[in-house]
Amino acid sequence: MNKLQLNSKKIIIWPYVNYGIFILAFFVLGTLGSEYKAILRINFFLNIIICIISLVLNIILFFPKHETSLFVKLVFLFITLALAAFTYYAFIMPECGLPSVLFS
């Protein structure tokens, strides 16, 4: 079985796609409101999956065989960690009020 070979260009494209889906999901949440629990749950789990995939891609990008500048690697890592923190503050933080809606 052949191994999946990802070059630096493919790895850099996928976080862009993930960030676009992440932002689009929050626009959908904003337009539909917070009264739909199913949309909140789907958005929450989608955001977690996107953050995990982006973090794995960022870690792969830090391998020495990928010749990308350190600045690009750090920017992608910072954006991914910022989106993960945003997901935490938007959905899980107790002061927000969404945990009672999300997990009830």
GROMACS .gro file of C-alpha atoms in nm, residues 8-79:
model
   72
    8SER     CA    1   0.434   2.154   0.185
    9LYS     CA    2   0.195   2.314  -0.063
   10LYS     CA    3  -0.084   2.065   0.013
   11ILE     CA    4  -0.029   2.102   0.385
   12ILE     CA    5  -0.050   2.481   0.358
   13ILE     CA    6  -0.369   2.468   0.147
   14TRP     CA    7  -0.562   2.253   0.395
   15PRO     CA    8  -0.540   2.492   0.693
   16TYR     CA    9  -0.676   2.767   0.465
   17VAL     CA   10  -0.972   2.541   0.385
   18ASN     CA   11  -1.017   2.458   0.753
   19TYR     CA   12  -1.009   2.824   0.856
   20GLY     CA   13  -1.265   2.909   0.588
   21ILE     CA   14  -1.500   2.636   0.709
   22PHE     CA   15  -1.450   2.753   1.067
   23ILE     CA   16  -1.546   3.114   0.982
   24LEU     CA   17  -1.837   3.002   0.764
   25ALA     CA   18  -1.971   2.788   1.049
   26PHE     CA   19  -1.972   3.088   1.282
   27PHE     CA   20  -2.158   3.298   1.022
   28VAL     CA   21  -2.422   3.024   1.003
   29LEU     CA   22  -2.446   3.019   1.382
   30GLY     CA   23  -2.483   3.397   1.391
   31THR     CA   24  -2.759   3.405   1.133
   32LEU     CA   25  -2.962   3.120   1.280
   33GLY     CA   26  -2.931   3.230   1.640
   34SER     CA   27  -2.869   3.032   1.955
   35GLU     CA   28  -3.218   2.888   1.998
   36TYR     CA   29  -3.136   2.580   1.789
   37LYS     CA   30  -2.944   2.333   2.008
   38ALA     CA   31  -2.864   2.099   1.720
   39ILE     CA   32  -2.687   2.376   1.528
   40LEU     CA   33  -2.486   2.469   1.837
   41ARG     CA   34  -2.377   2.109   1.890
   42ILE     CA   35  -2.287   2.053   1.525
   43ASN     CA   36  -2.093   2.380   1.517
   44PHE     CA   37  -1.912   2.295   1.841
   45PHE     CA   38  -1.800   1.950   1.726
   46LEU     CA   39  -1.714   2.078   1.378
   47ASN     CA   40  -1.493   2.348   1.530
   48ILE     CA   41  -1.318   2.097   1.754
   49ILE     CA   42  -1.251   1.865   1.460
   50ILE     CA   43  -1.122   2.154   1.248
   51CYS     CA   44  -0.888   2.268   1.526
   52ILE     CA   45  -0.751   1.917   1.577
   53ILE     CA   46  -0.693   1.860   1.205
   54SER     CA   47  -0.528   2.201   1.168
   55LEU     CA   48  -0.305   2.135   1.469
   56VAL     CA   49  -0.195   1.798   1.328
   57LEU     CA   50  -0.119   1.962   0.992
   58ASN     CA   51   0.080   2.234   1.170
   59ILE     CA   52   0.283   1.973   1.356
   60ILE     CA   53   0.352   1.788   1.031
   61LEU     CA   54   0.460   2.116   0.874
   62PHE     CA   55   0.724   2.158   1.147
   63PHE     CA   56   0.904   1.841   1.034
   64PRO     CA   57   1.245   1.918   0.882
   65LYS     CA   58   1.159   1.773   0.539
   66HIS     CA   59   0.909   2.055   0.475
   67GLU     CA   60   1.107   2.357   0.369
   68THR     CA   61   0.874   2.637   0.466
   69SER     CA   62   0.984   2.949   0.646
   70LEU     CA   63   0.959   2.950   1.023
   71PHE     CA   64   0.743   3.262   1.008
   72VAL     CA   65   0.474   3.085   0.801
   73LYS     CA   66   0.481   2.785   1.033
   74LEU     CA   67   0.442   3.005   1.341
   75VAL     CA   68   0.162   3.211   1.184
   76PHE     CA   69  -0.036   2.896   1.102
   77LEU     CA   70   0.022   2.761   1.452
   78PHE     CA   71  -0.085   3.091   1.608
   79ILE     CA   72  -0.404   3.106   1.399
   0.00000   0.00000   0.00000
